Coordinates of C-alpha atoms in Angstrom, one line a residue:
M1 CA 2.0 -218.2 94.6
R2 CA -0.7 -217.7 97.2
F3 CA -3.9 -217.1 95.1
L4 CA -6.7 -216.7 97.7
S5 CA -9.4 -216.7 95.1
T6 CA -8.9 -220.4 94.3
I7 CA -8.4 -222.0 97.7
L8 CA -12.0 -223.3 98.0
P9 CA -12.0 -225.1 94.6
C10 CA -8.7 -226.7 95.4
V11 CA -10.2 -228.3 98.6
A12 CA -12.8 -230.0 96.5
L13 CA -10.2 -231.2 94.1
V14 CA -8.1 -232.9 96.8
S15 CA -10.9 -234.6 98.5
A16 CA -12.3 -235.9 95.2
R17 CA -9.0 -237.3 93.9
H18 CA -7.6 -239.1 97.0
A19 CA -9.0 -241.1 99.8
L20 CA -7.5 -240.4 103.2
T21 CA -7.3 -242.3 106.5
P22 CA -6.2 -240.3 109.6
R23 CA -4.0 -241.6 112.4
D24 CA -4.9 -241.2 116.0
D25 CA -2.1 -238.7 116.5
T26 CA -3.4 -236.3 113.8
G27 CA -1.2 -237.8 111.0
L28 CA -2.3 -239.9 108.1
S29 CA -2.1 -243.6 108.2
K30 CA -3.2 -244.3 104.7
L31 CA -3.5 -242.4 101.4
T32 CA -5.2 -243.9 98.4
L33 CA -4.3 -242.2 95.1
S34 CA -7.4 -242.0 92.9
G35 CA -5.9 -240.8 89.7
P36 CA -6.6 -240.3 86.8
A37 CA -3.3 -242.0 85.8
S38 CA -3.1 -240.3 82.5
L39 CA -0.5 -237.6 81.8
P40 CA -1.7 -234.5 83.6
I41 CA -2.2 -231.2 81.8
D42 CA 0.4 -229.6 84.0
A43 CA 3.2 -232.2 83.3
T44 CA 6.6 -230.8 82.4
L45 CA 8.3 -231.2 79.1
P46 CA 11.0 -233.9 79.2
L47 CA 13.3 -233.4 82.1
N48 CA 16.8 -232.1 81.5
P49 CA 19.3 -234.9 82.4
A50 CA 21.4 -232.3 84.2
L51 CA 18.6 -231.3 86.4
T52 CA 20.7 -231.9 89.5
S53 CA 23.6 -229.5 88.9
F54 CA 26.1 -227.7 91.1
S55 CA 27.4 -224.2 91.9
I56 CA 30.9 -224.1 93.4
E57 CA 32.2 -221.0 94.9
T58 CA 35.1 -219.8 92.7
A59 CA 37.5 -219.3 95.6
F60 CA 36.9 -222.8 96.9
F61 CA 37.0 -224.6 93.5
E62 CA 40.5 -226.1 93.9
E63 CA 39.6 -227.4 97.4
Y64 CA 36.8 -229.3 95.7
M65 CA 38.6 -230.7 92.7
G66 CA 42.3 -230.5 93.6
N67 CA 44.8 -230.1 90.8
Q68 CA 46.6 -232.2 88.3
S69 CA 49.2 -233.4 90.7
Y70 CA 46.7 -234.1 93.6
P71 CA 43.2 -234.6 92.2
N72 CA 40.5 -234.8 94.8
K73 CA 39.3 -238.4 94.4
L74 CA 36.3 -238.0 96.7
S75 CA 34.8 -235.2 94.6
Q76 CA 35.6 -237.1 91.4
N77 CA 33.9 -240.2 92.5
L78 CA 30.8 -238.3 93.8
F79 CA 30.4 -236.5 90.5
E80 CA 30.9 -239.7 88.5
N81 CA 28.2 -241.5 90.5
L82 CA 25.7 -239.0 89.2
K83 CA 26.9 -239.1 85.6
E84 CA 26.7 -242.9 85.7
R85 CA 23.0 -242.8 86.5
T86 CA 22.0 -240.4 83.7
G87 CA 24.8 -240.7 81.2
V88 CA 25.2 -236.9 81.5
P89 CA 27.3 -235.1 84.1
P90 CA 25.8 -232.4 86.3
E91 CA 26.6 -229.0 85.0
V92 CA 28.9 -227.0 87.2
R93 CA 28.7 -223.2 87.7
I94 CA 31.9 -221.7 88.9
G95 CA 30.7 -218.6 90.7
G96 CA 29.2 -217.1 93.9
I97 CA 30.1 -213.9 95.7
T98 CA 33.9 -214.4 95.2
A99 CA 33.4 -214.4 91.4
D100 CA 33.0 -210.6 91.6
S101 CA 36.5 -210.3 93.1
T102 CA 38.3 -212.9 90.9
F103 CA 40.9 -211.8 88.4
W104 CA 43.0 -213.5 85.7
D105 CA 46.8 -213.5 85.7
P106 CA 48.3 -215.4 82.7
N107 CA 51.7 -215.4 84.5
Q108 CA 50.6 -216.9 87.8
E109 CA 52.0 -220.4 88.4
A110 CA 49.4 -221.4 91.0
A111 CA 46.0 -222.5 89.7
L112 CA 44.2 -220.4 92.2
Y113 CA 45.4 -217.9 94.8
N114 CA 43.2 -216.4 97.5
F115 CA 44.4 -213.1 99.2
I116 CA 43.2 -213.2 102.8
S117 CA 43.6 -210.2 105.1
S118 CA 45.1 -210.3 108.6
T119 CA 41.5 -210.4 109.9
G120 CA 40.7 -213.5 108.0
A121 CA 38.6 -211.9 105.3
L122 CA 39.0 -213.2 101.8
I123 CA 39.7 -210.1 99.8
N124 CA 40.1 -211.4 96.2
T125 CA 41.0 -214.5 94.2
T126 CA 43.4 -214.8 91.2
L127 CA 43.3 -217.6 88.7
G128 CA 46.2 -218.7 86.5
P129 CA 46.4 -221.0 83.5
Q130 CA 46.6 -224.2 85.7
F131 CA 43.1 -223.5 86.9
W132 CA 41.6 -225.0 83.8
N133 CA 43.4 -228.3 84.5
S134 CA 41.6 -228.4 87.8
V135 CA 38.3 -227.9 86.0
K136 CA 39.1 -230.7 83.6
L137 CA 39.2 -233.1 86.6
L138 CA 35.4 -233.0 86.5
P139 CA 33.8 -236.0 84.6
E140 CA 34.3 -236.0 80.9
G141 CA 31.5 -234.0 79.2
T142 CA 30.8 -231.7 82.2
K143 CA 29.4 -228.3 81.0
I144 CA 30.6 -225.2 82.8
V145 CA 28.8 -222.0 83.6
M146 CA 31.6 -219.4 84.1
T147 CA 30.8 -216.3 86.2
L148 CA 32.7 -213.2 85.3
D149 CA 33.3 -210.1 87.5
L150 CA 30.8 -207.3 87.0
E151 CA 30.9 -205.5 90.4
S152 CA 34.4 -204.1 89.7
L153 CA 33.0 -202.4 86.6
N154 CA 36.1 -203.6 84.7
Y155 CA 35.2 -204.8 81.2
T156 CA 38.8 -205.5 80.3
G157 CA 39.1 -207.9 83.3
A158 CA 35.9 -209.7 82.5
L159 CA 36.9 -210.1 78.9
A160 CA 40.3 -211.4 79.9
M161 CA 38.7 -214.1 82.1
A162 CA 36.3 -215.0 79.3
E163 CA 39.1 -215.3 76.8
A164 CA 41.1 -217.4 79.2
A165 CA 38.2 -219.8 79.9
W166 CA 37.3 -220.1 76.2
T167 CA 41.0 -220.9 75.4
G168 CA 41.6 -223.1 78.5
L169 CA 38.4 -225.2 78.3
G170 CA 37.2 -224.8 74.7
S171 CA 33.8 -223.9 73.4
S172 CA 32.5 -227.4 73.8
Q173 CA 32.9 -227.3 77.6
I174 CA 31.7 -223.8 78.3
S175 CA 27.9 -224.0 78.4
R176 CA 27.5 -220.2 79.0
F177 CA 29.0 -217.2 80.6
E178 CA 27.4 -215.3 83.5
I179 CA 28.4 -211.7 84.2
G180 CA 28.0 -210.8 87.8
N181 CA 26.8 -212.6 90.9
E182 CA 23.7 -211.3 92.6
P183 CA 24.0 -207.8 91.1
D184 CA 20.8 -206.8 93.0
Q185 CA 22.9 -206.9 96.2
Y186 CA 25.8 -204.7 95.0
Y187 CA 26.8 -201.5 96.8
L188 CA 26.2 -199.9 93.4
D189 CA 22.5 -200.1 94.0
L190 CA 21.7 -201.4 90.5
D191 CA 18.3 -201.6 89.0
A192 CA 17.2 -203.5 85.8
Q193 CA 17.9 -200.5 83.6
N194 CA 21.4 -199.5 84.7
Y195 CA 22.4 -203.2 85.0
T196 CA 21.3 -203.8 81.4
A197 CA 23.0 -200.7 80.2
M198 CA 26.3 -202.3 81.2
W199 CA 25.5 -206.0 80.9
E200 CA 24.1 -206.1 77.4
P201 CA 27.0 -204.3 75.6
W202 CA 29.5 -206.4 77.5
T203 CA 27.8 -209.6 76.2
V204 CA 27.8 -208.3 72.7
N205 CA 31.5 -207.2 72.8
I206 CA 32.7 -210.4 74.5
S207 CA 30.8 -212.4 71.9
K208 CA 32.5 -210.5 69.1
A209 CA 35.9 -210.9 70.7
L210 CA 35.4 -214.7 71.0
D211 CA 33.8 -215.0 67.6
I212 CA 30.6 -216.3 69.1
D213 CA 27.5 -215.9 66.9
Y214 CA 24.9 -217.5 69.1
P215 CA 23.4 -216.9 72.6
E216 CA 26.1 -217.8 75.2
F217 CA 25.1 -215.8 78.3
Q218 CA 23.1 -216.3 81.4
V219 CA 21.3 -213.1 82.6
G220 CA 20.2 -212.3 86.1
A221 CA 21.8 -214.3 88.9
T222 CA 19.7 -212.2 91.2
A223 CA 19.1 -213.0 94.9
I224 CA 16.2 -211.1 96.3
D225 CA 12.9 -213.1 96.5
P226 CA 10.0 -212.0 94.4
L227 CA 7.4 -209.8 96.0
W228 CA 3.8 -211.0 96.4
P229 CA 1.4 -210.1 94.9
Y230 CA 3.4 -210.2 91.7
N231 CA 1.3 -207.9 89.6
T232 CA 1.8 -204.7 91.6
P233 CA 4.0 -201.7 90.8
Q234 CA 6.4 -202.6 93.6
A235 CA 6.8 -206.1 92.2
D236 CA 7.2 -204.9 88.7
A237 CA 9.9 -202.5 89.8
Q238 CA 12.1 -205.4 91.2
F239 CA 15.4 -206.1 89.5
D240 CA 15.2 -209.7 88.1
C241 CA 15.4 -211.6 84.9
V242 CA 12.1 -210.4 83.6
S243 CA 12.7 -206.8 84.2
A244 CA 16.2 -207.0 82.8
L245 CA 14.8 -208.6 79.6
A246 CA 12.2 -205.8 79.5
A247 CA 15.0 -203.3 79.8
G248 CA 16.8 -204.8 76.7
A249 CA 19.2 -207.3 78.1
N250 CA 18.6 -209.5 75.0
D251 CA 18.7 -206.8 72.4
G252 CA 22.0 -208.2 71.1
H253 CA 20.5 -211.7 71.0
T254 CA 23.1 -213.0 73.5
V255 CA 20.9 -214.5 76.2
M256 CA 20.6 -218.2 76.4
T257 CA 19.2 -218.6 79.9
C258 CA 18.0 -216.7 83.0
S259 CA 19.2 -217.5 86.5
E260 CA 17.8 -216.6 89.9
H261 CA 19.0 -217.7 93.3
T262 CA 16.9 -219.2 96.1
Y263 CA 17.7 -219.7 99.7
Q264 CA 14.5 -220.5 101.7
Y265 CA 16.0 -219.7 105.1
S266 CA 19.0 -217.7 106.3
V267 CA 21.4 -217.2 109.2
C268 CA 22.8 -213.9 107.9
D269 CA 21.2 -212.3 110.9
P270 CA 19.8 -213.5 114.3
T271 CA 16.2 -212.8 113.4
R272 CA 16.2 -215.0 110.4
A273 CA 18.4 -217.6 112.1
A274 CA 15.8 -218.2 114.7
V275 CA 13.3 -219.6 112.2
A276 CA 15.9 -221.7 110.2
T277 CA 14.8 -224.9 112.0
L278 CA 14.6 -228.5 110.7
T279 CA 10.9 -228.5 111.3
N280 CA 10.3 -225.4 109.2
L281 CA 12.7 -226.6 106.5
V282 CA 11.3 -230.1 105.9
N283 CA 7.7 -229.3 104.9
H284 CA 6.3 -229.5 101.4
T285 CA 3.8 -226.6 101.9
R286 CA 6.5 -224.2 102.9
L287 CA 8.9 -225.0 100.1
A288 CA 6.2 -225.1 97.5
E289 CA 4.8 -221.7 98.6
Y290 CA 8.3 -220.3 98.5
L291 CA 9.1 -221.6 95.0
D292 CA 5.7 -220.7 93.7
L293 CA 6.7 -217.1 94.1
W294 CA 8.8 -217.6 90.9
Q295 CA 6.1 -219.0 88.7
P296 CA 5.2 -215.8 86.9
R297 CA 8.9 -215.1 86.2
I298 CA 9.4 -218.7 85.0
H299 CA 6.5 -218.4 82.6
S300 CA 7.7 -215.1 81.2
V301 CA 11.2 -216.2 80.7
R302 CA 10.2 -219.5 79.0
T303 CA 7.9 -217.6 76.7
Q304 CA 10.7 -215.2 75.7
L305 CA 13.7 -217.5 75.6
G306 CA 12.4 -221.0 75.3
P307 CA 11.3 -224.0 77.5
D308 CA 14.7 -224.8 78.9
A309 CA 15.7 -221.2 79.7
F310 CA 14.9 -220.7 83.4
V311 CA 17.4 -222.1 85.9
I312 CA 17.9 -221.8 89.7
G313 CA 21.6 -221.0 89.3
E314 CA 22.5 -221.1 93.0
F315 CA 20.4 -222.4 95.9
N316 CA 20.6 -224.2 99.2
S317 CA 18.6 -224.5 102.4
V318 CA 20.0 -221.7 104.6
S319 CA 22.0 -218.7 103.2
C320 CA 25.3 -217.5 104.8
S321 CA 26.5 -221.1 104.8
G322 CA 23.9 -223.1 106.5
Q323 CA 22.6 -223.9 110.0
A324 CA 24.2 -226.5 112.2
N325 CA 21.9 -229.6 112.8
V326 CA 19.7 -228.4 110.0
S327 CA 21.6 -228.1 106.8
N328 CA 24.0 -231.0 107.5
T329 CA 21.2 -233.5 108.3
F330 CA 19.3 -236.2 106.6
G331 CA 16.3 -233.8 106.9
Q332 CA 18.1 -231.6 104.4
A333 CA 18.3 -234.6 102.1
M334 CA 14.6 -234.8 102.2
W335 CA 14.2 -231.1 101.6
L336 CA 16.7 -231.2 98.7
L337 CA 14.8 -234.1 97.1
D338 CA 11.4 -232.4 97.4
T339 CA 12.8 -229.0 96.3
T340 CA 14.5 -230.4 93.2
L341 CA 11.5 -232.3 92.1
Y342 CA 9.1 -229.5 92.9
A343 CA 11.2 -227.0 91.1
A344 CA 11.3 -229.3 88.1
S345 CA 7.5 -229.6 88.3
I346 CA 7.1 -225.8 87.8
N347 CA 9.4 -225.9 84.8
V348 CA 12.8 -225.0 86.3
S349 CA 15.2 -226.6 83.9
R350 CA 18.2 -227.1 86.2
V351 CA 19.0 -226.4 89.8
Y352 CA 22.6 -225.7 91.0
V353 CA 23.1 -226.6 94.6
H354 CA 25.8 -224.2 96.1
Q355 CA 29.0 -225.5 97.7
G356 CA 31.5 -223.2 99.3
G357 CA 32.4 -221.7 102.7
P358 CA 31.5 -218.8 105.0
L359 CA 32.7 -215.5 103.8
A360 CA 33.3 -212.6 106.2
L361 CA 32.1 -210.1 103.7
Q362 CA 28.6 -211.6 103.3
S363 CA 27.2 -210.2 106.5
S364 CA 28.5 -208.6 109.6
T365 CA 25.9 -210.4 111.7
Q366 CA 26.1 -213.9 110.3
L367 CA 26.5 -217.0 112.5
N368 CA 29.2 -218.8 110.4
H369 CA 32.9 -217.8 110.0
G370 CA 35.6 -219.9 108.4
G371 CA 35.9 -223.4 107.1
L372 CA 33.4 -224.9 104.6
S373 CA 29.7 -224.4 104.6
L374 CA 27.4 -226.5 106.7
Y375 CA 25.0 -227.0 103.8
N376 CA 27.7 -228.6 101.5
L377 CA 26.9 -232.0 100.2
W378 CA 30.4 -233.1 101.2
Y379 CA 33.7 -231.8 102.6
P380 CA 36.5 -232.5 100.1
V381 CA 39.2 -231.4 102.6
D382 CA 39.6 -231.2 106.3
N383 CA 38.5 -227.8 107.6
Q384 CA 37.5 -226.1 110.9
N385 CA 33.9 -227.3 110.5
G386 CA 34.9 -231.0 110.2
P387 CA 37.0 -233.6 108.5
I388 CA 36.7 -234.9 105.0
Q389 CA 33.2 -236.5 104.8
V390 CA 30.0 -236.9 102.8
F391 CA 26.7 -235.6 104.2
P392 CA 23.3 -237.2 103.9
S393 CA 22.1 -234.6 101.4
Y394 CA 24.2 -236.1 98.6
S395 CA 21.8 -239.1 98.5
A396 CA 19.0 -236.9 97.3
Y397 CA 20.9 -236.2 94.1
L398 CA 21.4 -240.0 93.7
F399 CA 17.6 -240.5 94.0
V400 CA 16.8 -237.9 91.3
T401 CA 19.5 -238.9 88.8
E402 CA 18.5 -242.6 89.1
T403 CA 14.9 -241.6 88.6
I404 CA 15.7 -239.7 85.4
G405 CA 18.1 -242.5 84.3
H406 CA 19.1 -242.5 80.6
S407 CA 15.6 -241.4 79.4
R408 CA 15.4 -238.2 77.5
S409 CA 11.6 -238.3 77.4
L410 CA 10.6 -238.4 81.0
R411 CA 7.9 -235.9 82.1
L412 CA 7.0 -235.0 85.7
S413 CA 4.0 -233.9 87.7
N414 CA 3.3 -233.4 91.4
I415 CA 0.2 -235.5 91.9
F416 CA -0.1 -235.0 95.7
P417 CA -0.9 -232.6 97.1
G418 CA -1.3 -231.4 93.6
R419 CA -2.1 -228.0 92.2
Q420 CA -4.8 -225.3 92.5
A421 CA -6.5 -224.2 89.4
N422 CA -4.1 -221.4 89.0
G423 CA -1.0 -223.7 89.0
S424 CA 0.2 -223.0 92.5
S425 CA 0.5 -225.9 95.0
V426 CA -2.3 -227.1 97.2
T427 CA -1.2 -225.9 100.6
T428 CA -2.0 -227.0 104.2
A429 CA -4.5 -224.1 104.5
G430 CA -5.9 -224.8 101.1
G431 CA -6.8 -228.5 101.7
D432 CA -3.6 -230.6 102.0
P433 CA -4.7 -233.1 104.7
S434 CA -1.1 -234.2 105.3
A435 CA -0.1 -230.6 106.4
G436 CA 2.8 -230.6 104.0
Q437 CA 4.2 -234.0 105.2
I438 CA 3.4 -236.1 102.0
S439 CA 4.6 -235.2 98.5
I440 CA 4.2 -237.5 95.5
Y441 CA 5.5 -237.2 92.0
G442 CA 4.6 -239.1 88.9
F443 CA 6.9 -239.7 85.9
W444 CA 5.5 -240.4 82.4
D445 CA 7.9 -241.6 79.7
E446 CA 6.9 -240.5 76.2
N447 CA 8.8 -243.5 74.7
S448 CA 7.1 -246.2 76.9
T449 CA 4.1 -248.3 76.1
N450 CA 0.9 -246.5 77.1
S451 CA 3.1 -243.4 77.7
Y452 CA 0.2 -241.0 78.1
D453 CA -2.1 -243.3 80.0
Y454 CA 0.1 -244.4 82.9
P455 CA 3.3 -243.2 84.6
T456 CA 6.3 -245.5 84.7
K457 CA 7.6 -244.3 88.1
L458 CA 6.4 -242.7 91.2
A459 CA 8.4 -240.9 93.9
L460 CA 6.8 -241.1 97.3
L461 CA 8.1 -238.7 100.0
N462 CA 7.2 -238.8 103.6
L463 CA 8.5 -235.5 105.1
E464 CA 7.1 -236.1 108.6
I465 CA 9.9 -235.4 111.0
Y466 CA 11.2 -238.4 112.9
N467 CA 14.5 -238.1 114.7
Q468 CA 16.9 -240.8 115.7
T469 CA 16.6 -239.6 119.2
D470 CA 12.8 -240.0 119.4
S471 CA 11.6 -242.6 121.8
Y472 CA 8.3 -243.5 120.2
P473 CA 7.8 -245.9 117.3
R474 CA 8.6 -244.5 113.9
P475 CA 5.4 -243.4 112.1
N476 CA 4.6 -244.5 108.6
I477 CA 2.0 -244.1 105.9
T478 CA 0.6 -246.7 103.5
I479 CA 0.1 -245.2 100.0
D480 CA -2.1 -247.2 97.7
I481 CA -0.9 -246.6 94.1
S482 CA -3.1 -249.1 92.4
A483 CA -4.9 -246.5 90.4
Y484 CA -1.7 -245.5 88.7
L485 CA -0.6 -249.0 87.7
P486 CA -1.2 -250.2 84.1
K487 CA -3.7 -253.0 83.7
N488 CA -2.3 -256.4 84.5
T489 CA 0.6 -254.8 86.4
R490 CA 0.5 -255.5 90.1
E491 CA 4.2 -256.2 90.9
V492 CA 6.3 -253.1 91.3
M493 CA 9.9 -252.5 92.4
V494 CA 10.9 -250.2 95.2
K495 CA 14.1 -248.5 96.1
R496 CA 14.3 -246.5 99.3
L497 CA 16.1 -243.4 100.6
T498 CA 16.4 -243.7 104.4
A499 CA 18.3 -243.0 107.6
P500 CA 17.6 -243.7 111.3
G501 CA 16.1 -240.2 111.5
A502 CA 15.9 -236.7 110.1
N503 CA 18.6 -235.4 112.5
V504 CA 21.2 -237.9 111.3
L505 CA 24.4 -236.2 110.3
S506 CA 26.3 -239.1 108.8
A507 CA 26.3 -240.5 105.3
E508 CA 27.4 -243.8 106.8
L509 CA 23.9 -244.1 108.3
T510 CA 22.2 -242.9 105.1
T511 CA 21.3 -245.5 102.5
W512 CA 20.0 -245.2 98.9
A513 CA 18.7 -248.5 97.7
G514 CA 20.5 -250.2 100.5
Q515 CA 23.9 -248.7 99.7
T516 CA 25.9 -246.1 101.5
F517 CA 28.2 -243.5 99.8
A518 CA 30.2 -242.2 102.7
S519 CA 33.5 -243.2 101.0
G520 CA 32.5 -241.6 97.7
V521 CA 31.6 -245.0 96.1
A522 CA 28.8 -247.4 96.6
E523 CA 29.2 -249.8 99.5
G524 CA 26.9 -252.7 100.2
D525 CA 24.5 -254.6 98.1
I526 CA 21.7 -252.9 96.2
V527 CA 18.3 -253.5 97.9
E528 CA 15.2 -253.6 95.7
E529 CA 11.9 -254.7 97.1
K530 CA 9.1 -256.4 95.2
V531 CA 5.6 -255.3 96.1
S532 CA 2.5 -257.0 94.7
T533 CA -0.3 -255.5 96.8
G534 CA -0.3 -252.0 95.2
E535 CA 0.4 -250.5 98.6
I536 CA 3.7 -249.0 99.6
V537 CA 4.6 -248.3 103.2
V538 CA 6.8 -245.2 103.6
E539 CA 8.3 -244.4 107.0
A540 CA 8.4 -240.8 108.3
S541 CA 11.6 -239.0 107.1
S542 CA 12.1 -241.3 104.1
A543 CA 11.3 -241.6 100.5
A544 CA 10.6 -244.4 98.0
L545 CA 11.1 -244.7 94.2
V546 CA 8.5 -247.1 92.8
Y547 CA 8.9 -248.3 89.2
W548 CA 7.6 -251.1 87.0

C-alpha cells in the first residue's frame, strides 16, 4: 500500500535504525543493523509449517505425480525434501483454470483424461476413481485443497466431484474445498453478490450431503489485483474475498479460509510482456508494493475468519505460464524467496506456487503455447519446453522450509528495509537506500531462551542482479548483525543459497547449503560456515540463512 502521508516519517526511521556505507558504483558496501533486537510489534503469529505450498493445474496433475503403476519419483522426492525439513508436507491445491472444466466419471478406467481439440486446445478434463491413487502418491500427511467446477453452473457435477474426493481421499486428507477458479474472470460477469448467491447455498448443501458440520470451504480464488486507493467506491465494488463475505458468503458458517491469486507480471499480452523482465522482477520494493495492495483485505479476512485464514491460493512470477529467461532462472528463486517471506510477514498464512502448462483458452494474445509452464519449479516429464529437470526456483522453498524447521513457535518480521508507520513497506522512494536490493528478515522463536529479546535466525537477501555472463567482479555487501545477537553470542552458523548468477537456468549450478538438487535428492556435502565477527558477506544475487 502506497500511503503518501507517511513517507517522510519512514525516512527518519530507516536512517535512525541502520548505518549505511555506499559503494563507488551507487550500491551499498556495508549495512549495519542497529536493532532493537527485541520482537517487533509487527511480528507475525507463529508461521504455518505449510507456508510453502503448491497449486497444481488439475489437467496436469497426473503428469506431476504419475500413477500407481508408474509414480513420478522426481516429484515424490522433491516433495519429500520439503516435508523432511518441517515435518509437515506442503499443502497441495488441485485447481487452476482447468478445474472449471473438469468432470467426474465413476466408470472411467483412466485416472485422468484430457479432451484436446484438433487445434490443440484443451477443452475439458475427466477424472476417474484411479485419480485418487495418484493423489496418494504425495507424501503421507499431505493436505489437499480440491477445486470444484463453478463456471459450468452445474451443482450436481460439483457435488459429484466433492463426494468422489471425500470418498477417495477421506476427510483427514481433504483440507478444504474450493468452488470455482478465478470467478472474477468468468464470461458470466459475476460480482460479489451474484457469486455469493450461488456459492453460499452450494457450500451449505455439499456440507449437508457429506455430513460436514464445520467450515470446510475456501472462498474467493479471485485474480484481479486490488485497486488503490483501497477506500474508494471503485475499490469497494471489486469482487474479492472481503466483498463476498460482506455479501453473505459465510452466512452458512461454511468458510474456513479466503484465497486470492497474485501474479506480479504477465505475458498474456505484448504490452505486459514487455515489462516482465528479470530486473523488474527481482526487486524488493516492487514486490512489496505489489503485495501491500492486499493488506487491507488480509486484515479484514483475519478479523472475520481468524489469524490463519488468508492464503495466496495460486501465484507465480508471470501469468500465462511465465517468461523465458526470467521465470526459469535463479533470479526467480530469489524473487520466490523474498515473495514467500514478505507475504508471510504481512500475515499471509500459506502461499501456493502454481505448476501447470500454457492453455490456449487463457488468452488469444499470450506468448506461450503448449508444453509445461516456464515458471514451474520442475518438469516432471519431457515436454516441448524442455526435458525432465529441476529449476533453480525449487531451492527457494528449501531455504524457507529449513528456516521454519520443526518449530511451531517461529515468528517473523521484515527488519530491513522495514515498515512505514502504516504497515506498508519502506520503499525506494520512501527511504530504502538499497533501492530494493537488500531484504532482511528476523525470526523469533517463542520457545527459545530470551525468545522476545533476540531472534534465533536471520535471512539476508541480496537481490542485486549479477548475471553469470557479466564480466566485472561480483558485487557484495557486508551486513553487520551484531546488534541482533544475544550477549556472549559471537559465533554464528551460515548456510547459503547461491548460483553463478541470476540468469542461471540450471539446478545443477544452484546450491543450497552446498548441495544441489537437480536429481531430486541432495547431492554433495552440506556446507555450513562459522562466522565469529558479527559480519556476514552476501554476494549479489544470493541469500544467507544465519542462525545460532
